[in-house]
């Protein structure tokens, strides 16, 4: 059956291809960064990719939310909204670490329903919508079917690990691997290349919208720390932390995070 989001997926693919052409002009690790309020870096590449994404994606009647665009709150009146991060993992890009990506999420009535992620350093593209399968470099993919945490690969925020925020999760019977770009980590979970990722730190919608769409489309479990499904196109784009995993790891994941979650979340996870 054809996807009702076929046009959306075509636009996402065209936008990722245009972004690929922009990245050819830049060498990771050899680019200057400016610093915004809050010490977040931004580069010429961030701005250049933002411009091509907007040109390729946005149509009349749709809203736009991007880390690198001024927020036009008219998006709140739109049912269909693009939520994008032109370069998620700018710190890693500046450092020359291959852990950054272009993140494109498409939101309908607040729900992320389609997404695309492209990592220029590794040449990985992960794409999907709620009525079509997720693909990893053009081949069908799905979330991990692992049922227990022992031996699982959990992707952690590189900066959170550096700040010591993952110390309580180290030394277990699963592997914790630090990595940049939350969008890229979510995409790898969607593609079954990792079993779990989570962050106890608030994130913005543009960080996670595409990845949440992909994990959902791939049959995985994803939720905010207050147990609610992620809803986007809020007046404030800042969200609570996020957790994502293969479908069979939901209860084991909630169990190790129990003391960090609201009581309602862990109560809802019990039989």
Short mmCIF file of C-alpha atoms in Angstrom, two decimals:
data_model
loop_
_atom_site.label_atom_id
_atom_site.label_comp_id
_atom_site.label_asym_id
_atom_site.label_seq_id
_atom_site.Cartn_x
_atom_site.Cartn_y
_atom_site.Cartn_z
CA UNK A 1 0.00 0.00 0.00
CA UNK A 2 1.31 3.43 -0.91
CA UNK A 3 2.22 5.76 1.92
CA UNK A 4 -0.09 8.73 2.42
CA UNK A 5 3.08 10.58 3.36
CA UNK A 6 4.84 9.74 0.07
CA UNK A 7 5.08 13.43 -0.87
CA UNK A 8 6.48 14.27 2.57
CA UNK A 9 9.10 11.53 2.30
CA UNK A 10 10.07 12.75 -1.18
CA UNK A 11 10.53 16.27 0.17
CA UNK A 12 12.62 14.97 3.08
CA UNK A 13 14.84 13.00 0.69
CA UNK A 14 15.27 16.02 -1.58
CA UNK A 15 16.12 18.22 1.40
CA UNK A 16 18.69 15.73 2.73
CA UNK A 17 20.26 15.55 -0.74
CA UNK A 18 20.49 19.34 -0.84
CA UNK A 19 22.04 19.34 2.63
CA UNK A 20 24.58 16.75 1.44
CA UNK A 21 25.67 19.18 -1.28
CA UNK A 22 26.15 21.93 1.32
CA UNK A 23 28.32 19.73 3.54
CA UNK A 24 30.72 19.07 0.65
CA UNK A 25 31.92 22.66 1.17
CA UNK A 26 32.94 22.06 4.80
CA UNK A 27 35.52 19.88 6.53
CA UNK A 28 34.56 18.65 10.01
CA UNK A 29 37.18 19.68 12.53
CA UNK A 30 38.33 22.56 10.33
CA UNK A 31 35.55 25.07 10.71
CA UNK A 32 35.18 28.08 12.96
CA UNK A 33 32.27 28.34 15.35
CA UNK A 34 30.52 31.27 16.96
CA UNK A 35 28.79 30.83 20.30
CA UNK A 36 25.19 31.70 21.02
CA UNK A 37 23.75 32.53 24.43
CA UNK A 38 24.18 29.46 26.60
CA UNK A 39 27.50 28.66 24.92
CA UNK A 40 25.97 26.57 22.14
CA UNK A 41 28.14 26.69 19.02
CA UNK A 42 26.83 27.67 15.59
CA UNK A 43 28.69 27.56 12.27
CA UNK A 44 28.25 28.75 8.71
CA UNK A 45 27.19 25.19 7.89
CA UNK A 46 24.25 25.37 10.35
CA UNK A 47 22.90 28.47 8.64
CA UNK A 48 23.54 27.27 5.08
CA UNK A 49 21.76 23.95 5.69
CA UNK A 50 18.85 25.74 7.38
CA UNK A 51 18.32 27.82 4.25
CA UNK A 52 18.27 24.85 1.87
CA UNK A 53 15.99 22.83 4.15
CA UNK A 54 13.47 25.63 4.28
CA UNK A 55 13.54 26.03 0.50
CA UNK A 56 13.05 22.31 -0.13
CA UNK A 57 10.53 21.48 2.59
CA UNK A 58 8.16 24.34 3.36
CA UNK A 59 4.88 24.76 1.47
CA UNK A 60 1.97 27.16 1.82
CA UNK A 61 -0.06 26.50 4.95
CA UNK A 62 2.69 24.62 6.80
CA UNK A 63 4.55 25.78 9.90
CA UNK A 64 8.28 25.92 10.54
CA UNK A 65 10.35 25.41 13.70
CA UNK A 66 14.13 25.28 13.38
CA UNK A 67 16.97 25.82 15.80
CA UNK A 68 18.54 28.26 13.36
CA UNK A 69 15.44 30.27 12.35
CA UNK A 70 13.63 32.99 14.24
CA UNK A 71 10.55 31.36 15.75
CA UNK A 72 7.40 32.39 13.87
CA UNK A 73 4.59 31.61 16.30
CA UNK A 74 2.07 31.49 13.46
CA UNK A 75 3.16 27.81 13.41
CA UNK A 76 0.89 27.29 16.44
CA UNK A 77 -2.14 27.73 14.16
CA UNK A 78 -0.88 25.17 11.65
CA UNK A 79 -1.78 21.47 11.74
CA UNK A 80 1.30 20.46 9.70
CA UNK A 81 4.68 21.70 10.89
CA UNK A 82 8.31 21.00 10.01
CA UNK A 83 10.54 20.67 13.07
CA UNK A 84 14.18 20.61 12.02
CA UNK A 85 17.73 20.89 13.27
CA UNK A 86 20.01 21.69 10.32
CA UNK A 87 23.03 20.39 12.23
CA UNK A 88 22.44 18.44 15.42
CA UNK A 89 25.77 17.77 17.10
CA UNK A 90 27.51 21.00 16.12
CA UNK A 91 30.08 20.50 18.89
CA UNK A 92 31.07 17.15 17.37
CA UNK A 93 31.14 18.71 13.89
CA UNK A 94 33.53 21.39 15.11
CA UNK A 95 35.67 18.75 16.86
CA UNK A 96 35.72 16.50 13.79
CA UNK A 97 33.84 13.63 15.47
CA UNK A 98 31.50 11.73 13.09
CA UNK A 99 28.51 12.08 15.40
CA UNK A 100 26.40 14.85 13.88
CA UNK A 101 23.47 14.89 11.49
CA UNK A 102 20.78 16.79 9.65
CA UNK A 103 17.45 16.16 11.42
CA UNK A 104 14.10 16.67 9.68
CA UNK A 105 10.84 15.94 11.49
CA UNK A 106 7.33 16.34 10.12
CA UNK A 107 4.59 16.90 12.70
CA UNK A 108 0.84 16.58 12.15
CA UNK A 109 -1.55 17.80 14.85
CA UNK A 110 1.34 17.77 17.32
CA UNK A 111 2.46 14.20 16.56
CA UNK A 112 5.78 13.43 14.81
CA UNK A 113 4.66 11.27 11.85
CA UNK A 114 7.66 11.27 9.51
CA UNK A 115 11.37 11.90 9.78
CA UNK A 116 14.71 11.75 8.10
CA UNK A 117 18.24 11.79 9.48
CA UNK A 118 21.44 12.13 7.46
CA UNK A 119 24.94 11.86 8.91
CA UNK A 120 27.37 13.39 6.37
CA UNK A 121 30.43 11.88 8.07
CA UNK A 122 29.23 8.27 7.98
CA UNK A 123 26.95 8.58 4.92
CA UNK A 124 24.00 7.13 6.85
CA UNK A 125 20.43 8.02 5.93
CA UNK A 126 17.49 6.82 8.04
CA UNK A 127 14.02 7.63 6.75
CA UNK A 128 10.43 6.70 7.56
CA UNK A 129 6.81 7.63 8.19
CA UNK A 130 4.07 6.12 10.34
CA UNK A 131 2.53 4.30 7.37
CA UNK A 132 5.74 3.13 5.71
CA UNK A 133 8.68 1.09 6.90
CA UNK A 134 11.86 2.69 8.19
CA UNK A 135 14.84 2.37 5.90
CA UNK A 136 18.54 2.48 6.72
CA UNK A 137 20.50 3.52 3.62
CA UNK A 138 17.57 2.39 1.51
CA UNK A 139 17.14 -1.03 3.12
CA UNK A 140 14.29 -2.04 5.47
CA UNK A 141 15.10 -1.65 9.16
CA UNK A 142 13.32 -1.98 12.50
CA UNK A 143 13.98 -1.33 16.16
CA UNK A 144 15.93 -3.86 18.22
CA UNK A 145 14.01 -6.99 19.27
CA UNK A 146 16.24 -7.58 22.30
CA UNK A 147 14.13 -8.43 25.37
CA UNK A 148 16.63 -7.97 28.24
CA UNK A 149 19.17 -5.30 29.13
CA UNK A 150 22.21 -7.55 29.73
CA UNK A 151 24.40 -7.19 26.67
CA UNK A 152 22.39 -4.24 25.33
CA UNK A 153 24.01 -1.21 23.72
CA UNK A 154 22.85 2.05 25.32
CA UNK A 155 23.82 5.30 23.62
CA UNK A 156 24.54 8.13 26.06
CA UNK A 157 25.02 11.85 25.58
CA UNK A 158 28.73 12.57 25.26
CA UNK A 159 28.34 15.85 27.16
CA UNK A 160 26.21 14.25 29.90
CA UNK A 161 28.82 11.53 30.41
CA UNK A 162 31.53 14.19 30.57
CA UNK A 163 29.56 16.03 33.28
CA UNK A 164 29.29 12.80 35.31
CA UNK A 165 25.55 12.43 34.82
CA UNK A 166 25.83 8.81 33.69
CA UNK A 167 28.07 7.58 36.50
CA UNK A 168 25.18 5.72 38.15
CA UNK A 169 24.59 3.72 34.95
CA UNK A 170 28.23 2.73 34.35
CA UNK A 171 29.57 -0.70 35.27
CA UNK A 172 26.34 -2.56 34.58
CA UNK A 173 25.86 -5.61 32.40
CA UNK A 174 25.13 -3.46 29.36
CA UNK A 175 27.41 -1.27 27.26
CA UNK A 176 27.13 2.52 27.65
CA UNK A 177 28.60 4.29 24.63
CA UNK A 178 29.00 8.09 24.67
CA UNK A 179 27.91 9.76 21.44
CA UNK A 180 27.00 13.21 20.19
CA UNK A 181 23.71 14.30 18.56
CA UNK A 182 20.54 13.06 20.23
CA UNK A 183 18.86 12.96 16.81
CA UNK A 184 21.53 10.58 15.52
CA UNK A 185 21.25 8.38 18.62
CA UNK A 186 17.48 8.11 18.22
CA UNK A 187 17.88 7.26 14.54
CA UNK A 188 20.32 4.47 15.37
CA UNK A 189 17.80 3.04 17.85
CA UNK A 190 15.11 3.22 15.15
CA UNK A 191 17.37 1.35 12.73
CA UNK A 192 18.21 -1.36 15.28
CA UNK A 193 21.86 -0.27 15.39
CA UNK A 194 21.54 0.36 19.13
CA UNK A 195 19.08 -0.92 21.72
CA UNK A 196 18.42 2.07 23.97
CA UNK A 197 19.05 5.76 24.36
CA UNK A 198 17.77 8.16 26.99
CA UNK A 199 18.49 11.57 28.43
CA UNK A 200 17.45 12.95 31.80
CA UNK A 201 18.21 16.46 30.56
CA UNK A 202 15.58 18.67 28.86
CA UNK A 203 15.77 18.82 25.06
CA UNK A 204 14.20 21.01 22.42
CA UNK A 205 11.66 19.75 19.91
CA UNK A 206 14.10 20.21 17.03
CA UNK A 207 16.56 17.87 18.76
CA UNK A 208 14.16 14.94 18.87
CA UNK A 209 11.13 15.29 16.57
CA UNK A 210 12.65 13.40 13.64
CA UNK A 211 14.18 10.71 15.84
CA UNK A 212 10.94 10.17 17.74
CA UNK A 213 9.06 9.77 14.46
CA UNK A 214 11.63 7.21 13.29
CA UNK A 215 11.61 5.16 16.52
CA UNK A 216 7.81 5.10 16.47
CA UNK A 217 7.72 4.13 12.78
CA UNK A 218 10.24 1.34 13.47
CA UNK A 219 8.02 -0.19 16.15
CA UNK A 220 10.05 1.05 19.11
CA UNK A 221 9.03 2.62 22.42
CA UNK A 222 9.61 6.32 22.97
CA UNK A 223 8.27 8.70 25.64
CA UNK A 224 9.13 11.81 27.59
CA UNK A 225 10.23 11.37 31.21
CA UNK A 226 6.73 12.17 32.44
CA UNK A 227 5.50 9.11 30.48
CA UNK A 228 3.58 11.13 27.92
CA UNK A 229 3.91 10.56 24.19
CA UNK A 230 5.97 13.36 22.69
CA UNK A 231 3.87 16.22 21.35
CA UNK A 232 5.46 18.95 19.28
CA UNK A 233 4.59 22.44 18.07
CA UNK A 234 4.23 23.80 21.58
CA UNK A 235 4.67 27.49 22.29
CA UNK A 236 7.86 26.64 24.18
CA UNK A 237 9.88 24.00 22.32
CA UNK A 238 11.66 22.82 25.49
CA UNK A 239 10.71 19.28 26.55
CA UNK A 240 11.51 17.06 29.51
CA UNK A 241 14.10 14.37 28.88
CA UNK A 242 13.39 11.43 26.63
CA UNK A 243 13.76 7.65 26.54
CA UNK A 244 13.68 5.32 23.55
CA UNK A 245 14.29 1.62 23.01
CA UNK A 246 13.19 -1.48 21.16
CA UNK A 247 9.61 -2.53 21.98
CA UNK A 248 10.57 -5.39 24.31
CA UNK A 249 12.87 -3.26 26.47
CA UNK A 250 10.25 -0.80 27.69
CA UNK A 251 9.75 -2.35 31.16
CA UNK A 252 13.46 -3.09 31.81
CA UNK A 253 14.32 0.48 30.81
CA UNK A 254 11.64 1.99 33.03
CA UNK A 255 12.93 -0.19 35.88
CA UNK A 256 16.49 1.19 35.76
CA UNK A 257 15.17 4.73 35.42
CA UNK A 258 12.48 4.37 38.09
CA UNK A 259 13.97 6.71 40.68
CA UNK A 260 14.51 9.43 38.07
CA UNK A 261 10.93 9.41 36.77
CA UNK A 262 7.68 10.79 38.19
CA UNK A 263 5.74 8.24 40.23
CA UNK A 264 2.94 8.17 37.65
CA UNK A 265 5.37 6.96 34.99
CA UNK A 266 6.62 3.92 36.87
CA UNK A 267 3.15 3.07 38.19
CA UNK A 268 1.84 3.03 34.62
CA UNK A 269 4.55 0.58 33.64
CA UNK A 270 3.44 -2.09 36.11
CA UNK A 271 1.09 -4.89 35.03
#
